[in-house]
Short mmCIF file of C-alpha atoms and ligand atoms in Angstrom, two decimals:
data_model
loop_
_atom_site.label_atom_id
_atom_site.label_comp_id
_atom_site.label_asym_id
_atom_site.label_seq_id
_atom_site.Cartn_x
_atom_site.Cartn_y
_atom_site.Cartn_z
CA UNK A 1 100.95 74.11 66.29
CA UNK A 2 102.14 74.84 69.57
CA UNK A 3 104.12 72.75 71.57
CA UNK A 4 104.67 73.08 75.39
CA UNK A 5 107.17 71.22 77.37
CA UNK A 6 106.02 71.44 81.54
CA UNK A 7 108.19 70.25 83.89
CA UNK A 8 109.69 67.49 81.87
CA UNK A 9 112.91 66.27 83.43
CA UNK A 10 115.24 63.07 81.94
CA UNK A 11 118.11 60.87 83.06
CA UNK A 12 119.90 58.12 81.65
CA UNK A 13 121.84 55.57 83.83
CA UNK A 14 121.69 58.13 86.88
CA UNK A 15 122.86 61.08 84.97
CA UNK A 16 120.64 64.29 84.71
CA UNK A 17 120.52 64.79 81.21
CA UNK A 18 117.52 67.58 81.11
CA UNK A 19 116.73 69.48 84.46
CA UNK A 20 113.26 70.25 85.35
CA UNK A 21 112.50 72.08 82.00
CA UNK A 22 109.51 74.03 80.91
CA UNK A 23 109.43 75.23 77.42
CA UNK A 24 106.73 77.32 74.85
CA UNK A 25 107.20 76.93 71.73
CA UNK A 26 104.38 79.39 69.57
CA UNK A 27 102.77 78.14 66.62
CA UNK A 28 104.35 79.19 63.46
CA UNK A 29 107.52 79.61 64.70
CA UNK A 30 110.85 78.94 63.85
CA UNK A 31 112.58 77.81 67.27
CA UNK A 32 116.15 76.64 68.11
CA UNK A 33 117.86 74.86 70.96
CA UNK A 34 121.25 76.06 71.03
CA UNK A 35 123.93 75.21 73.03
CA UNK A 36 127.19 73.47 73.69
CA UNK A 37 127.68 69.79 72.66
CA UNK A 38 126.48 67.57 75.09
CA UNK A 39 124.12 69.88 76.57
CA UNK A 40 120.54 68.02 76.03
CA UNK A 41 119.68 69.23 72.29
CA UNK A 42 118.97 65.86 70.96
CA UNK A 43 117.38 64.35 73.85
CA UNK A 44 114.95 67.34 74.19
CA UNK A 45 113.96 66.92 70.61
CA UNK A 46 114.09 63.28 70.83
CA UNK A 47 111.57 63.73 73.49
CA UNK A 48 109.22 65.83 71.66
CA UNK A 49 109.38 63.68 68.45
CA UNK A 50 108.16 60.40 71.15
CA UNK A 51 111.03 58.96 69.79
CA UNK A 52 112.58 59.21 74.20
CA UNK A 53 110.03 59.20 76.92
CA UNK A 54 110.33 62.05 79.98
CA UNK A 55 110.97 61.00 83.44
CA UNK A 56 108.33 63.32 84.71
CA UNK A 57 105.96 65.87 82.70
CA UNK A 58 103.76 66.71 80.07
CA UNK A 59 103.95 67.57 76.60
CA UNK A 60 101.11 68.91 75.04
CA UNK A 61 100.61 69.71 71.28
CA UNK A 62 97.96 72.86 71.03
CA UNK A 63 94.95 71.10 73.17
CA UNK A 64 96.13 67.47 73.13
CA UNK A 65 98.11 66.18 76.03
CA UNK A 66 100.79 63.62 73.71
CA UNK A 67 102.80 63.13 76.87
CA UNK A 68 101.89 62.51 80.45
CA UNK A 69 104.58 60.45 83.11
CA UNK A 70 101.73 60.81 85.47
CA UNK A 71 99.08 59.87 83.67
CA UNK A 72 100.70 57.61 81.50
CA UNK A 73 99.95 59.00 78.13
CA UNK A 74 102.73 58.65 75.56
CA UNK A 75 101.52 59.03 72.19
CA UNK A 76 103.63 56.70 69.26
CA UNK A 77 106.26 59.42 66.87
CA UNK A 78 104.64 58.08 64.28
CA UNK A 79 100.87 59.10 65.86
CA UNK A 80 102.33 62.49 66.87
CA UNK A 81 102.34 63.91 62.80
CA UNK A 82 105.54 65.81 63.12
CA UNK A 83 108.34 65.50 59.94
CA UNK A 84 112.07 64.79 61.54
CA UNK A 85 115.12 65.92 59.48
CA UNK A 86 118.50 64.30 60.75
CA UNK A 87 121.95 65.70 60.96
CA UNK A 88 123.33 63.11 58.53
CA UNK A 89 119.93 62.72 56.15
CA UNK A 90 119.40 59.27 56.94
CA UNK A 91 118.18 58.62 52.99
CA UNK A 92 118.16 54.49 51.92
CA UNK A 93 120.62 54.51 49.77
CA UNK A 94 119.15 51.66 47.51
CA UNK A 95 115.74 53.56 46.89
CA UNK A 96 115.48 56.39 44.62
CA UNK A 97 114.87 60.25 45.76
CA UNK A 98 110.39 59.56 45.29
CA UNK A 99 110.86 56.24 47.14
CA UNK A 100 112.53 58.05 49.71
CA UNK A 101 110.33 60.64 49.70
CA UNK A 102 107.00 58.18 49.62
CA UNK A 103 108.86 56.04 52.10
CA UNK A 104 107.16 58.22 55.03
CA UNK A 105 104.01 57.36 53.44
CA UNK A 106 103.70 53.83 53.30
CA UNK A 107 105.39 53.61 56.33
CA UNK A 108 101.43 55.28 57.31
CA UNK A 109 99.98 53.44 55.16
CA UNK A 110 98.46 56.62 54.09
CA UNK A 111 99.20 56.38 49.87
CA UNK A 112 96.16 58.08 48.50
CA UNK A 113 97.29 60.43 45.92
CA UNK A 114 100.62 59.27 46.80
CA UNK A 115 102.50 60.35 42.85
CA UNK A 116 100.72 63.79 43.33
CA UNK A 117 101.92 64.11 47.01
CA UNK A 118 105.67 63.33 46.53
CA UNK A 119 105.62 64.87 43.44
CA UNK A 120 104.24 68.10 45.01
CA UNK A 121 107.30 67.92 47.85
CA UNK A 122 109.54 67.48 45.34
CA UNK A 123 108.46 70.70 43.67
CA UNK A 124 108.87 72.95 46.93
CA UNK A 125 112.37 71.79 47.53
CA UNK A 126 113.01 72.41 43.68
CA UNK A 127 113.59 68.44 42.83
CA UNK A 128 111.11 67.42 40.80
CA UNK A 129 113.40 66.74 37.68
CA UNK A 130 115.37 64.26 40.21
CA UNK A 131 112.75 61.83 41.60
CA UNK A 132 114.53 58.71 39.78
CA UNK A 133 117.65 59.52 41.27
CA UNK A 134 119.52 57.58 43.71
CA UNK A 135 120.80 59.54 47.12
CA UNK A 136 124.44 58.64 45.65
CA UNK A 137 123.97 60.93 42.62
CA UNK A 138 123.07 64.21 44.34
CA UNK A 139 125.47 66.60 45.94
CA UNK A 140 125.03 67.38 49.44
CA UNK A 141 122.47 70.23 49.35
CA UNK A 142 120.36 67.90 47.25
CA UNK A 143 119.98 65.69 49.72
CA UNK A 144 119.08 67.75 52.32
CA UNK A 145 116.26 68.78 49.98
CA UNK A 146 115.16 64.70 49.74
CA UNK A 147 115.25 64.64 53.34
CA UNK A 148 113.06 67.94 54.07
CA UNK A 149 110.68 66.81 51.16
CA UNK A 150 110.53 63.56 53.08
CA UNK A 151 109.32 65.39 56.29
CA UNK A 152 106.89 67.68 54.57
CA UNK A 153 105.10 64.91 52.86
CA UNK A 154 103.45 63.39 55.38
CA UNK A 155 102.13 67.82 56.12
CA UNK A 156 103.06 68.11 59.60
CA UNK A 157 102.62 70.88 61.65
CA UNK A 158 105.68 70.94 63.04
CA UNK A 159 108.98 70.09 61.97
CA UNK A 160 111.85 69.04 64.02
CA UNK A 161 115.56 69.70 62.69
CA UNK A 162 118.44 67.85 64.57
CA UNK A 163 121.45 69.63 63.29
CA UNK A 164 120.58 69.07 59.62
CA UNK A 165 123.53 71.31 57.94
CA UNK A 166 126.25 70.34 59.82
CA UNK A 167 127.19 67.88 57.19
CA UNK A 168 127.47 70.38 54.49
CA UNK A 169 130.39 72.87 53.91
CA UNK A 170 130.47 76.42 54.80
CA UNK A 171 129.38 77.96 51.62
CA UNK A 172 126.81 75.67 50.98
CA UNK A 173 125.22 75.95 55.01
CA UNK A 174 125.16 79.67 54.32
CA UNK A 175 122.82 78.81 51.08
CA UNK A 176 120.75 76.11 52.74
CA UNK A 177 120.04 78.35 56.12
CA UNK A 178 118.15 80.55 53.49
CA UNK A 179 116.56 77.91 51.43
CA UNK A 180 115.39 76.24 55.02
CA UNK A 181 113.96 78.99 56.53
CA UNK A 182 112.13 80.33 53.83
CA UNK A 183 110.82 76.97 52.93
CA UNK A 184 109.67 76.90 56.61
CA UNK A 185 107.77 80.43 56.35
CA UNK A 186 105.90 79.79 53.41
CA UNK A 187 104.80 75.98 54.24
CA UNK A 188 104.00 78.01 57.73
CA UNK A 189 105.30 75.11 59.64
CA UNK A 190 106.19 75.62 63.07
CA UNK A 191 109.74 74.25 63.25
CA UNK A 192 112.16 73.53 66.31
CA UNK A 193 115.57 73.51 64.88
CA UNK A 194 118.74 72.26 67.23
CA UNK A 195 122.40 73.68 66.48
CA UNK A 196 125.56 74.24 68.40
CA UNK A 197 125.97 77.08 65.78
CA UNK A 198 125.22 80.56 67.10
CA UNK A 199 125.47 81.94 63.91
CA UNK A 200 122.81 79.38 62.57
CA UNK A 201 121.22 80.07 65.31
CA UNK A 202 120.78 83.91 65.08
CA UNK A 203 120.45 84.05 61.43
CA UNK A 204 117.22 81.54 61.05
CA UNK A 205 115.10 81.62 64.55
CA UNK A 206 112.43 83.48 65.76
CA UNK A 207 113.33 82.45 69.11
CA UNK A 208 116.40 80.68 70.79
CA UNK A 209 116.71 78.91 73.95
CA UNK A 210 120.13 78.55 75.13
CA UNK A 211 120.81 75.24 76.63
CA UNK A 212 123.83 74.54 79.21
CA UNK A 213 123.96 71.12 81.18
CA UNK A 214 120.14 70.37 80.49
CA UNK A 215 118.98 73.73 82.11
CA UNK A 216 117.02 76.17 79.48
CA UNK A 217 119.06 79.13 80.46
CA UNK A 218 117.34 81.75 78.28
CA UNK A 219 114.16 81.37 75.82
CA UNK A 220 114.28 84.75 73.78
CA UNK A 221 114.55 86.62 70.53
CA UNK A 222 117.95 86.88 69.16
CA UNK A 223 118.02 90.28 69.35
CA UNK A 224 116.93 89.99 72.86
CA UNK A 225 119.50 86.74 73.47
CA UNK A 226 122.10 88.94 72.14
CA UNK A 227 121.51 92.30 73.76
CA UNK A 228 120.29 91.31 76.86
CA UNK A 229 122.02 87.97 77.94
CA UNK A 230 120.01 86.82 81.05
CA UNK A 231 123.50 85.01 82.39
CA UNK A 232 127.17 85.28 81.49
CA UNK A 233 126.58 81.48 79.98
CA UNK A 234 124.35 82.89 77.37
CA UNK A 235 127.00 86.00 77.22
CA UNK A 236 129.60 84.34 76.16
CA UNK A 237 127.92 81.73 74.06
CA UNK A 238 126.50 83.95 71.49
CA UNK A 239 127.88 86.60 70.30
CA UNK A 240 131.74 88.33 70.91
CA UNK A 241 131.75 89.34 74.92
CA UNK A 242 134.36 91.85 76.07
CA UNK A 243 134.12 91.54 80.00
CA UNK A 244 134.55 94.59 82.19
CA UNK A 245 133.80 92.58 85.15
CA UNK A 246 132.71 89.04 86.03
CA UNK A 247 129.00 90.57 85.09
CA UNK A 248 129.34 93.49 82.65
CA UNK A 249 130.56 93.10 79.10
CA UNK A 250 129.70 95.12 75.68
CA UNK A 251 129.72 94.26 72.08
CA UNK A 252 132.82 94.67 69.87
CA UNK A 253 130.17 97.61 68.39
CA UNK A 254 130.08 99.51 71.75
CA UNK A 255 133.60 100.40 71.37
CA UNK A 256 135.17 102.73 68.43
CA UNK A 257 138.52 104.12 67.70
CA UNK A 258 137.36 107.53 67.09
CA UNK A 259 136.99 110.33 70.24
CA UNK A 260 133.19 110.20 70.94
CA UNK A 261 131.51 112.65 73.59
CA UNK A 262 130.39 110.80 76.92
CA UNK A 263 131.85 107.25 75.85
CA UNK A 264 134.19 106.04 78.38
CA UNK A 265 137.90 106.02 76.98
CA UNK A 266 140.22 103.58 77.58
CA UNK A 267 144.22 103.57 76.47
CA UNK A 268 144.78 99.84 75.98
CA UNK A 269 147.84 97.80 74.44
CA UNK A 270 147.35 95.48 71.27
CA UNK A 271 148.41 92.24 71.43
CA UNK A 272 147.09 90.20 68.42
CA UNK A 273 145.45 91.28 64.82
CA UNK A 274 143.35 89.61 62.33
CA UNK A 275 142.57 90.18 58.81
CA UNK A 276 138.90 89.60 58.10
CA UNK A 277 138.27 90.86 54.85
CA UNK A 278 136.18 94.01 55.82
CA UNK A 279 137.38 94.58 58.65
CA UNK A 280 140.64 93.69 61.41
CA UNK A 281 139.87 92.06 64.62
CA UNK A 282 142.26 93.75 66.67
CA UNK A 283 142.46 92.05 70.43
CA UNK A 284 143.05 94.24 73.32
CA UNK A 285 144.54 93.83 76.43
CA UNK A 286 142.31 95.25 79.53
CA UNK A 287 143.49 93.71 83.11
CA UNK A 288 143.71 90.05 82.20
CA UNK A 289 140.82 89.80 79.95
CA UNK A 290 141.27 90.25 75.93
CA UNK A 291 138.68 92.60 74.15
CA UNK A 292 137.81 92.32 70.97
CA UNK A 293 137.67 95.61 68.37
CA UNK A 294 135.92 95.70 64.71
CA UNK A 295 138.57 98.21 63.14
CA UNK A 296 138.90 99.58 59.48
CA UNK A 297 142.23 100.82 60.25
CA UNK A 298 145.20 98.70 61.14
CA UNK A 299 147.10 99.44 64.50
CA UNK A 300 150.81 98.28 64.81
CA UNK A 301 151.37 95.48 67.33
CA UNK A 302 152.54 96.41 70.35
CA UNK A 303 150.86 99.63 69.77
CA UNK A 304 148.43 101.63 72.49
CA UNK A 305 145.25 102.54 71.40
CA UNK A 306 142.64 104.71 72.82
CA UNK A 307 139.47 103.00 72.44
CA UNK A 308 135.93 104.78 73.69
CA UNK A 309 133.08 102.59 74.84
CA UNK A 310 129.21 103.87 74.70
CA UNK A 311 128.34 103.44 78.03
CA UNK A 312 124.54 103.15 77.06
CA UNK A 313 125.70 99.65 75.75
CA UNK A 314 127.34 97.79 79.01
CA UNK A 315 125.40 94.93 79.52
CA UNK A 316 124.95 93.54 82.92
CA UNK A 317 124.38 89.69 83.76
CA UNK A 318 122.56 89.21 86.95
CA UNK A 319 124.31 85.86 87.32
CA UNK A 320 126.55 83.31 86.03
CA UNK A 321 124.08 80.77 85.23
CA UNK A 322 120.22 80.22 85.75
P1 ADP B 1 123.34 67.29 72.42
O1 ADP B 1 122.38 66.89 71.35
O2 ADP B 1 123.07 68.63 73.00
O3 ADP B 1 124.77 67.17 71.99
P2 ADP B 1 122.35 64.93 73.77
O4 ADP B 1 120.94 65.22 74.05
O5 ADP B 1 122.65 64.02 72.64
O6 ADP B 1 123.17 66.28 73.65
O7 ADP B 1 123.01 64.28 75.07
C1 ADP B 1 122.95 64.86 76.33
C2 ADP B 1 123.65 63.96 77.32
O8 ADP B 1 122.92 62.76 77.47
C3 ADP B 1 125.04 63.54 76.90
O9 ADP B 1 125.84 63.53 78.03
C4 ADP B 1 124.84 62.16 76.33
O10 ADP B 1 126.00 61.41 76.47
C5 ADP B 1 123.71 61.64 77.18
N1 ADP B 1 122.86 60.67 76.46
C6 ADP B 1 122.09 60.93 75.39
N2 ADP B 1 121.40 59.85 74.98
C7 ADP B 1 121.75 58.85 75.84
C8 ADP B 1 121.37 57.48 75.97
N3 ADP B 1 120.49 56.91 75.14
N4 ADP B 1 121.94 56.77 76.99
C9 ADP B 1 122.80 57.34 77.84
N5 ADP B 1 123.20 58.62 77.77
C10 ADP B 1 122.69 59.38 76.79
MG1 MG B 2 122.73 66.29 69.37
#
């Protein structure tokens, strides 16, 4: 299902929350706003879901016009047939994992076939030994799986995703980024999916839009959002930046220790070093900025390094911001 956002604009108390904001979002994809705290995520989802109404706009779903300031249309969530997942599960503690799951249901009053139908959800997020379960006695991966099962159920076309691993820890995000994305693919939902993670981000979408301050600053591939910033915001946000000048940067893999014909060269002090594992993060000073190197070799502190930069990789920013 598509989903396209024209012109829609919200404030709360007098505060711009979303600028005037127009937004595609293709059917079958997998879509995420990304951006700083603060910056509109939740609200913009919020509105999509029905669960907020726009100042001014429209939101249409393929042909059918769900929201309308002007022509005051503003479909119900629960008439708009899209599965939510929160950031902190939201599961009822006092029902077991299938009540939870068939909560959606009967909530719709739409229980025909209702065993086979949970049951079935179950099974694609590999639960269905665990339906008698209570939330309390699953780890934290498991219920994130209740809580996507409990979206799917009700077969939406689109799922919306409002930071739904930052509860987890770091080894177990890393697993269930995988496990959501590929669930996502082979339901062939279309799914918008809001982080503040860039790494999320980049590893799961199709396409990102980069929010700052309620403006949609870039709406792109992440290839494309990484390799061709369309402001320094989006720069800087994803991704390491090493600035040449307010404008121009490169990526830490522009720049290499080793002599390299027609790469710029640059004789540059180090200042600070970081093991990573594969690799040190060496930081270099270059006027008053710090640039970051991806080195298999450790420089002394204090040392001067030549470092050579392909020039075919300077990116330049038109602007600051959109
Ligand atoms: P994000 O999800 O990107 O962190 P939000 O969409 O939650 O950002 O919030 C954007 C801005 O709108 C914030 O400044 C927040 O304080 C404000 N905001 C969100 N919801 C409300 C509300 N119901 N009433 C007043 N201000 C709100
Ligand atoms: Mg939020």
């Amino acid at each position: 299902m598509e989903i396209r956002l024209v012109n829609i604009t919200k404030t709360f108390g007098g505060n711009r929350v979303i600028a005037p904001t127009d937004l595609t979002i293709e059917s079958g994809s997998f879509t995420t706003l990304l951006g700083p705290s603060g910056c509109g995520k939740t609200t913009l989802l919020r509105m999509i879901a029905g669960l907020e109404a726009p100042d001014t706009g429209e939101i249409w779903f393929d042909d059918s016009l769900v929201f309308s300031a002007e022509k005051r249309i503003n479909l119900p969530p629960e008439n708009r047939g899209l599965g939510f997942v929160f950031q902190d599960f939201a599961l009822w503690p006092h029902m077991t994992v299938f009540e939870n799951v068939a909560f959606g249901l009967r909530a719709k009053k739409d229980t025909n076939g209702l065993e086979v139908r949970v049951a079935e959800a179950l099974r694609a997020v590999q639960l269905e030994n665990f339906s008698q379960r209570y939330p309390h006695q699953l780890s934290g991966g498991q219920q994130q799986r209740v809580a996507f099962a409990r979206a799917i159920v009700i077969e939406p076309a689109c799922v919306l995703f409002d930071e739904p691993l930052s509860a987890l820890d770091a080894l177990l995000r890393e697993k269930m980024r995988r496990e959501l994305a590929e669930l996502v693919s082979r339901l062939r939902l279309t799914a918008v999916f809001v982080t503040h993670d860039q790494t999320e981000a980049m590893s799961m979408s199709d396409r990102i839009a980069v929010l700052n301050g309620g403006v949609v600053e870039q709406c792109d591939t992440p290839e494309h959002i990484y390799l061709r910033p369309a402001t320094t915001f989006v720069a800087r946000f994803v991704g390491k930046s090493n600035w040449l000048s307010p404008t121009e940067l490169f990526r830490p893999e522009a720049m290499t220790l080793t002599p390299t014909e027609g790469y710029s060269k640059y004789d540059l002090p180090v200042t600070a070093i970081q093991y990573m594992g594969d690799a040190y993060e060496v930081l270099l000073q270059y006027q008053d900025v710090s640039w970051m190197l991806r080195s298999g070799r450790k420089p002394a502190s204090g040392e001067t390094v030549s470092v050579y930069i392909d020039p075919q990789k300077i990116i330049h920013c038109e602007r600051e911001h959109i």
